[in-house]
PDB file of C-alpha atoms in Angstrom:
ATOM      1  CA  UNK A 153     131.316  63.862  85.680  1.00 69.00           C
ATOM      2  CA  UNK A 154     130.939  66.122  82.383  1.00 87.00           C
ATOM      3  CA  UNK A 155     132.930  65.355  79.539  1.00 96.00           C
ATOM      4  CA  UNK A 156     135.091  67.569  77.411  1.00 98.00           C
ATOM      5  CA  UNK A 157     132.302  68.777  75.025  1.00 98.00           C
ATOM      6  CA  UNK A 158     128.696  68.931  75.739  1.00 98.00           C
ATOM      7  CA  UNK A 159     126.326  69.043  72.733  1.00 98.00           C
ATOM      8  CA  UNK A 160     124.015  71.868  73.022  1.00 98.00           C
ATOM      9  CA  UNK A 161     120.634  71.268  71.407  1.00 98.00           C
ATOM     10  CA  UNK A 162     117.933  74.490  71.425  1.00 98.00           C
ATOM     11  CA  UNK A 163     114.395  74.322  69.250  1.00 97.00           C
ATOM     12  CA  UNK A 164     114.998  70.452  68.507  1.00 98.00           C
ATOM     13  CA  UNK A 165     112.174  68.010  68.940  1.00 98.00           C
ATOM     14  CA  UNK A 166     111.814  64.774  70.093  1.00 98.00           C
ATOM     15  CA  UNK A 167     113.171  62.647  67.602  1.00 98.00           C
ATOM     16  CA  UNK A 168     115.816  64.479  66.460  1.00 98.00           C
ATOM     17  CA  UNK A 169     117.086  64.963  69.751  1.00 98.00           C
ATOM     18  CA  UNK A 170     116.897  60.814  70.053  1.00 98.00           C
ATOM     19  CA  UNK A 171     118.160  60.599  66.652  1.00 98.00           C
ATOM     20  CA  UNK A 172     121.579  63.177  68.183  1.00 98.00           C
ATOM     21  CA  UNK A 173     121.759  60.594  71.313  1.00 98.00           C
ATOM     22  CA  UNK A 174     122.453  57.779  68.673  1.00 98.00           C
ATOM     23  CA  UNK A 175     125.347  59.346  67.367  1.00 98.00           C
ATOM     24  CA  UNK A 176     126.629  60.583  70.371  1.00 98.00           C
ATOM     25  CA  UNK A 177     126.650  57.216  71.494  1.00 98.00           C
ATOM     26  CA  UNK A 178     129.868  56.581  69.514  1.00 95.00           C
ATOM     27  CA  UNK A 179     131.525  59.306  70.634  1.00 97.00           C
ATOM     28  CA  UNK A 180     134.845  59.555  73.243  1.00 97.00           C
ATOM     29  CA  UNK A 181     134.641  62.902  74.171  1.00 98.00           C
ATOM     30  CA  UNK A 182     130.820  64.217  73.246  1.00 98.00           C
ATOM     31  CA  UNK A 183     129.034  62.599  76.579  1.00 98.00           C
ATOM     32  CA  UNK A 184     127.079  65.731  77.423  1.00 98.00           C
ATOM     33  CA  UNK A 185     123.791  66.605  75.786  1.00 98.00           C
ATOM     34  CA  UNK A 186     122.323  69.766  76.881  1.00 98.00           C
ATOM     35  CA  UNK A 187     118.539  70.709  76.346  1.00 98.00           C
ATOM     36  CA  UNK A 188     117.543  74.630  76.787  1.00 98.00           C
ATOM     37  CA  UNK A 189     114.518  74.974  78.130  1.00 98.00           C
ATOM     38  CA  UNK A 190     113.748  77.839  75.564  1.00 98.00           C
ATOM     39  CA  UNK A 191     113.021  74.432  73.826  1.00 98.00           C
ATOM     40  CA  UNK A 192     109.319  73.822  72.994  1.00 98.00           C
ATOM     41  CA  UNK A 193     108.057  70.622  75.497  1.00 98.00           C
ATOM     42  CA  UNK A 194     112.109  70.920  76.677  1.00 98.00           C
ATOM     43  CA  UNK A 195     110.994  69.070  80.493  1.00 98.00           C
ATOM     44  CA  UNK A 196     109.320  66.170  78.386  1.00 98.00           C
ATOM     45  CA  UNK A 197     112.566  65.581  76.142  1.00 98.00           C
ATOM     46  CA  UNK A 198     114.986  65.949  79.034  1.00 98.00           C
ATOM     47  CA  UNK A 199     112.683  63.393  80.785  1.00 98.00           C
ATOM     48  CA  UNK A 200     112.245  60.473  77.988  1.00 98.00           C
ATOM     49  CA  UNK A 201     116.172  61.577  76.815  1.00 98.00           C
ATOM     50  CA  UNK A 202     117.256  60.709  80.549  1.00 98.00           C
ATOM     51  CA  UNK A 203     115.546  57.663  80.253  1.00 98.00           C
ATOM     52  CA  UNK A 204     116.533  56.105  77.544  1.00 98.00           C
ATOM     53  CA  UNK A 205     119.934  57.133  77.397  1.00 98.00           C
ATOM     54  CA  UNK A 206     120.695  58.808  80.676  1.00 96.00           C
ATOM     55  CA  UNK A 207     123.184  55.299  81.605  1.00 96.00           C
ATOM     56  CA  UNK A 208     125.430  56.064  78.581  1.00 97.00           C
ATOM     57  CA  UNK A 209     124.967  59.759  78.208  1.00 98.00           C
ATOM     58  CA  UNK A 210     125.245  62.675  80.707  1.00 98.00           C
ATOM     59  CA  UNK A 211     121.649  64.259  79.770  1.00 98.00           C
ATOM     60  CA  UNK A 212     121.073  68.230  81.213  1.00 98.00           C
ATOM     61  CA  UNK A 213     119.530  71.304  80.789  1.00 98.00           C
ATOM     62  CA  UNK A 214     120.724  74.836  79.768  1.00 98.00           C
ATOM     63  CA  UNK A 215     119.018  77.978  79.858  1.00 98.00           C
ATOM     64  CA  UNK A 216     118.220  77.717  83.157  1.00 98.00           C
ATOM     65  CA  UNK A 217     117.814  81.024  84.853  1.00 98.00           C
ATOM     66  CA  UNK A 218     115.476  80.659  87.856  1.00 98.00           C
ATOM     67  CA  UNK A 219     114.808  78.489  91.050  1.00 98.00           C
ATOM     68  CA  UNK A 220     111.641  77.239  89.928  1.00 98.00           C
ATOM     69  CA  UNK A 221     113.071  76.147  86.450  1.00 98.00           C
ATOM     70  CA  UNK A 222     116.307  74.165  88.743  1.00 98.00           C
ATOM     71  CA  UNK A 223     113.770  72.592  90.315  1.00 98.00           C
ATOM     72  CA  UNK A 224     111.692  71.641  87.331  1.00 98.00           C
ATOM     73  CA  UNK A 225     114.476  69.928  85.409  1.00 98.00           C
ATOM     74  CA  UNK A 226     115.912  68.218  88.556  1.00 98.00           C
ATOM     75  CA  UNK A 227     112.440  66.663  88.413  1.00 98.00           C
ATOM     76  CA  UNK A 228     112.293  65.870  85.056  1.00 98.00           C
ATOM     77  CA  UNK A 229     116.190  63.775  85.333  1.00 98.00           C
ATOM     78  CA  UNK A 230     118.563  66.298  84.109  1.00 98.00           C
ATOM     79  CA  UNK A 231     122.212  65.736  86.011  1.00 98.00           C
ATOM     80  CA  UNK A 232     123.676  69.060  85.033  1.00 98.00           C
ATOM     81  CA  UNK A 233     122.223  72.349  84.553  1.00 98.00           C
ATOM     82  CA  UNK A 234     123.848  75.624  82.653  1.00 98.00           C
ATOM     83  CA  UNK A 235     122.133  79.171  83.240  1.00 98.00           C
ATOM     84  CA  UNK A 236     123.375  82.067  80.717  1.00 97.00           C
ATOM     85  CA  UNK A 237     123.886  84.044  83.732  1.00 97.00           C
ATOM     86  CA  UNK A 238     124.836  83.723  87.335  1.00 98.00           C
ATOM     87  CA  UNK A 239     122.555  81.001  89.193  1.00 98.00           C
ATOM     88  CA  UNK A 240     121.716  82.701  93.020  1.00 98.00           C
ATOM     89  CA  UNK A 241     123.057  81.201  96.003  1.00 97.00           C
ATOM     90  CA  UNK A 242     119.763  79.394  96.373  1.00 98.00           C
ATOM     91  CA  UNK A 243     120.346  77.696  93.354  1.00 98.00           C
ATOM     92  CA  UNK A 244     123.614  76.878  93.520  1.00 98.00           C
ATOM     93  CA  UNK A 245     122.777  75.166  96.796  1.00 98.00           C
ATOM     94  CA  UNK A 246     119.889  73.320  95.747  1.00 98.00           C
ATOM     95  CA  UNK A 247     122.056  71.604  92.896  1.00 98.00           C
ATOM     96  CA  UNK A 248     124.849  70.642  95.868  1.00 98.00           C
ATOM     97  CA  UNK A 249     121.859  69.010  97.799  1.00 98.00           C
ATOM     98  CA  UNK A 250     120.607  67.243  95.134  1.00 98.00           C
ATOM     99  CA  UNK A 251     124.026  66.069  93.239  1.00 97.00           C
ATOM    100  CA  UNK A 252     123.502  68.141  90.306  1.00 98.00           C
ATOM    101  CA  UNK A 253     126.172  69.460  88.949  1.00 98.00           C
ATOM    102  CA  UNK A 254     125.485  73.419  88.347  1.00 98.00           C
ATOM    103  CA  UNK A 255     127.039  75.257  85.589  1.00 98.00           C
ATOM    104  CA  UNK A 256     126.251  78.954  86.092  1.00 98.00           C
ATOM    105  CA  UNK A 257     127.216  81.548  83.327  1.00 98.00           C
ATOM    106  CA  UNK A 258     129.620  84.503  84.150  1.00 98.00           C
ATOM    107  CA  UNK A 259     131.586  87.014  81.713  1.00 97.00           C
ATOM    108  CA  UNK A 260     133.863  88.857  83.977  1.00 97.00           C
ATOM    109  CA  UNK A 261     136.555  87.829  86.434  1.00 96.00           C
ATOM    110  CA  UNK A 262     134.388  88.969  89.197  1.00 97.00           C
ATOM    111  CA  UNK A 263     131.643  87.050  88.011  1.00 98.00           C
ATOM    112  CA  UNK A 264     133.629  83.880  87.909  1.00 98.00           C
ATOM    113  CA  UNK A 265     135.185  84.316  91.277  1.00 97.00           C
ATOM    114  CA  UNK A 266     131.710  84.769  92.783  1.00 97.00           C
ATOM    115  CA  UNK A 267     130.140  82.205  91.134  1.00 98.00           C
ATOM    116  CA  UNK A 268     132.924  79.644  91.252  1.00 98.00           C
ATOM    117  CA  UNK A 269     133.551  80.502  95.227  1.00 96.00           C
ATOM    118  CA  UNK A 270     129.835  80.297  96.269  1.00 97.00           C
ATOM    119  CA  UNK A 271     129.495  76.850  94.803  1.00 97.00           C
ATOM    120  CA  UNK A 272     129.478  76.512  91.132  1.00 98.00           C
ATOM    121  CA  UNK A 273     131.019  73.638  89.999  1.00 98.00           C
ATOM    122  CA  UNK A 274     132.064  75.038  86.318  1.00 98.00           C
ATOM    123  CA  UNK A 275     131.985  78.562  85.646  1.00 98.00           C
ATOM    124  CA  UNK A 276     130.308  78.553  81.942  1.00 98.00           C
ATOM    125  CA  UNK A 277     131.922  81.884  80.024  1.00 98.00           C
ATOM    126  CA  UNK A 278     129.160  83.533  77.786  1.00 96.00           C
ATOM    127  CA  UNK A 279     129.521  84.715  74.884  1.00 96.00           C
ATOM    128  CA  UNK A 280     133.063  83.281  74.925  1.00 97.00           C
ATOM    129  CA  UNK A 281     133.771  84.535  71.358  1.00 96.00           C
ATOM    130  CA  UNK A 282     133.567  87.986  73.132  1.00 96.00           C
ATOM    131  CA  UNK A 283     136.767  87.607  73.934  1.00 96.00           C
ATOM    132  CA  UNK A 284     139.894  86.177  72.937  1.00 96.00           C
ATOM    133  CA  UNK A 285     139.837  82.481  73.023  1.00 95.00           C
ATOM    134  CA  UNK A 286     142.968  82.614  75.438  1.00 96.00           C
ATOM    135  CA  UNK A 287     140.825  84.383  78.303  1.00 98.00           C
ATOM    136  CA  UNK A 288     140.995  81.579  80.033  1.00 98.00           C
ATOM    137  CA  UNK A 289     144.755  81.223  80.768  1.00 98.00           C
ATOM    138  CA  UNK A 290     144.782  84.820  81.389  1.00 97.00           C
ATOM    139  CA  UNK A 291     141.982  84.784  84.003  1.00 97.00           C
ATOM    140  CA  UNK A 292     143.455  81.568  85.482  1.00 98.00           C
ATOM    141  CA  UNK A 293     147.204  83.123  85.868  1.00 97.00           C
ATOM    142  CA  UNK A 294     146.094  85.382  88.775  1.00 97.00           C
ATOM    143  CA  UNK A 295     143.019  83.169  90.116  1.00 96.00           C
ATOM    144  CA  UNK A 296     143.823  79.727  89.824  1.00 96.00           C
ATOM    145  CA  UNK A 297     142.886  76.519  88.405  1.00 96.00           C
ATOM    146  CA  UNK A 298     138.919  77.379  88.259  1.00 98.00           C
ATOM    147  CA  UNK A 299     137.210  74.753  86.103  1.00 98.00           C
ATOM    148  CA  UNK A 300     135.896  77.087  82.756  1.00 98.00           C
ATOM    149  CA  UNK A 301     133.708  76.299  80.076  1.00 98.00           C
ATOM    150  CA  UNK A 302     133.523  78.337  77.277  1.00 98.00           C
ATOM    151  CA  UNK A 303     130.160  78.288  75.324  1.00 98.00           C
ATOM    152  CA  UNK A 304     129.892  80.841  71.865  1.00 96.00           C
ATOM    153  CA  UNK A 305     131.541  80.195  68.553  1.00 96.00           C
ATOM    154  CA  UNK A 306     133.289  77.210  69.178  1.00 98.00           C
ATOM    155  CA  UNK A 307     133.217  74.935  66.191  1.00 98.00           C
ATOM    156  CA  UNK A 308     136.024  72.308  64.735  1.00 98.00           C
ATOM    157  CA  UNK A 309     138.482  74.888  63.435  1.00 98.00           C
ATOM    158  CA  UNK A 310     138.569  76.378  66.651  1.00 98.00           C
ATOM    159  CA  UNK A 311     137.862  73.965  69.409  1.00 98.00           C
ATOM    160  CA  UNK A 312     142.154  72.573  69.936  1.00 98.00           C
ATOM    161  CA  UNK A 313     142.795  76.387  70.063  1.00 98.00           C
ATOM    162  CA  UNK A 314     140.095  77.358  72.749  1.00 98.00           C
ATOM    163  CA  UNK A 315     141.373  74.117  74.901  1.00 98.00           C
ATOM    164  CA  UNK A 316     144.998  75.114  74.679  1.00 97.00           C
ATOM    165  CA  UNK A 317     143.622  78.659  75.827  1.00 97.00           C
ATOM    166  CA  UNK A 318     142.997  77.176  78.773  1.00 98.00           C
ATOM    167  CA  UNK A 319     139.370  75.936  78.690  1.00 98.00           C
ATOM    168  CA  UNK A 320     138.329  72.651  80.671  1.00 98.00           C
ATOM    169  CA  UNK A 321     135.041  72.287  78.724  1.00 98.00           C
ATOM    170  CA  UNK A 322     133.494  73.559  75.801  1.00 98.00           C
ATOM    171  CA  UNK A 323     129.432  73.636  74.769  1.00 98.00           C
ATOM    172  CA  UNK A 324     128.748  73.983  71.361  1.00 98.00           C
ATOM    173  CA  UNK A 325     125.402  74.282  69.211  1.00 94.00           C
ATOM    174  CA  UNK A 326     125.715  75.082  65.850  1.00 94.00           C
ATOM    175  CA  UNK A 327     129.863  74.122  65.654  1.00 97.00           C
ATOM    176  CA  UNK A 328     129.340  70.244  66.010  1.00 98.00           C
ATOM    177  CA  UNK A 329     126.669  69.655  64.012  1.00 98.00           C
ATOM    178  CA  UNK A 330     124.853  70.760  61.348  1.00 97.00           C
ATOM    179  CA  UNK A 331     121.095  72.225  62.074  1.00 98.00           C
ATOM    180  CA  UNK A 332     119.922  70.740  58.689  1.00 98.00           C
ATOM    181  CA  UNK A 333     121.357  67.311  59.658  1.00 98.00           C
ATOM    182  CA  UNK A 334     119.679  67.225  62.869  1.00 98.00           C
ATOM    183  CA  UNK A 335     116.337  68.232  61.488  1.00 98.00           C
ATOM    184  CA  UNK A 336     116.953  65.162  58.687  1.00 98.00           C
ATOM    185  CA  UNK A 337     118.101  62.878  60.975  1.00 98.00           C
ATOM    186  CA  UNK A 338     120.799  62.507  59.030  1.00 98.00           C
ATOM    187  CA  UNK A 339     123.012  59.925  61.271  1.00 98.00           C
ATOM    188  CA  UNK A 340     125.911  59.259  58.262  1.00 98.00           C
ATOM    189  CA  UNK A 341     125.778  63.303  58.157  1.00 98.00           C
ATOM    190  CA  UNK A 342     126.301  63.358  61.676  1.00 98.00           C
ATOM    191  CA  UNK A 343     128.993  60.961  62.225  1.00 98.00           C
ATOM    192  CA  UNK A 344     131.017  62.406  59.850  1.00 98.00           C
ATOM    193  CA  UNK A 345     130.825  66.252  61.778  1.00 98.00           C
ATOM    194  CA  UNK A 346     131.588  64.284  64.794  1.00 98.00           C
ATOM    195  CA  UNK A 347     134.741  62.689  63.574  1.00 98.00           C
ATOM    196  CA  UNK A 348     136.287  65.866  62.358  1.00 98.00           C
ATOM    197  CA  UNK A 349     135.150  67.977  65.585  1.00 98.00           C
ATOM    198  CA  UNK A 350     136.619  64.766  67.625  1.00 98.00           C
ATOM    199  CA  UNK A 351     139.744  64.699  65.399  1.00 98.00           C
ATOM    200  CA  UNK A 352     140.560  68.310  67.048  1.00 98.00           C
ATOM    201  CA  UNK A 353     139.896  67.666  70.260  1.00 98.00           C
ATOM    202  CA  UNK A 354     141.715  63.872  70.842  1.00 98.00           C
ATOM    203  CA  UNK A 355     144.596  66.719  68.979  1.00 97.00           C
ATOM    204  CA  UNK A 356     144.932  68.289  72.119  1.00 97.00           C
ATOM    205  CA  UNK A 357     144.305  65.845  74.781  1.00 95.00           C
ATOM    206  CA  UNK A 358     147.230  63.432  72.677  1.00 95.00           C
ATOM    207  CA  UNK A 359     149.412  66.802  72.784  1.00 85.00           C
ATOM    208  CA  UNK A 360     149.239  66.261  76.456  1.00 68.00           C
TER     209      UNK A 360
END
């Protein structure tokens, strides 16, 4: 099962990747590490990732728009997978046989409804800071409790107040840590980013 936040990491090699895993290990509520396959050698890194950490971290893929691509990173030991779009019925099937958990991407209520009601197990919203950050209480009022993640300018200063909009999960690239710390390795750097993004969040969830 995900956890609240999911760590989005796109153009990242390796080692810094490895070096993200670390930190994340310390985290309560960053479990998730997503790897886009726009990522050069993306299968490889999912695949040694998953190995070395895949018992303490939920390791995935994102940017995954096509049945071949499911199947690829299913392969390669990713337990989630995120498309920017809507994932076909195909798709959506193939991660219910193989206990993947699929998270395809929709923008409008439509979208959602089909996606969520044809087996999607969270309904990603992208670009969610095309929208108010409430859009998820609002689209929930009239449709129900569908699980939402929102995934597009989310960052520390924002992340309580897209969560109290009504958001089950949030992804995040560029608001959780800082692309020059990741590229230094820079683990102190890191952990520091992590507490205050974490700060917000464990805001909300003690608010409950």
């Amino acid at each position: 099962m995900l956890s609240p936040i999911t760590m989005i990491l796109r153009g990242y090699n390796q080692n810094e990747v490895a070096c993200v895993a670390e930190v994340l290990l310390n985290s309560t509520y960053v479990k998730n590490m997503e790897i886009t396959m726009n990522t050069e050698n993306a299968l490889e890194i999912i695949e040694f990732i998953s190995n070395e950490y895949g018992e303490k971290l939920n390791v995935g893929a994102g940017t995954v728009q096509t049945f071949s691509e499911l199947e690829a990173v299913v392969k390669a030991g990713a337990t989630f997978a995120l498309s920017p779009r809507m994932m076909t019925p195909e798709m959506l099937a193939y991660c219910k046989r193989h206990n993947i958990l699929s998270i395809p991407g929709a923008f409008t209520a439509s979208e959602i409804a089909d996606s969520y009601y044809q087996g999607g197990d969270v309904i990603k919203i992208f670009p969610a800071n095309e929208v108010s950050i409430s859009y998820a209480n609002k689209v929930k009022e009239p449709m129900g409790n569908i699980p939402l993640m929102a995934v597009g300018g989310i960052n520390a200063s924002n992340v309580f107040e897209a969560l109290e909009g009504g958001y089950d999960y949030i992804g995040t690239a560029g608001g959780l840590f800082r692309k020059v710390d990741i590229k230094n390795k820079d683990k102190n750097a890191m952990m520091e980013s992590l507490k205050i993004f974490e700060t917000e969040v464990a805001r909300f969830f003690n608010k409950k």
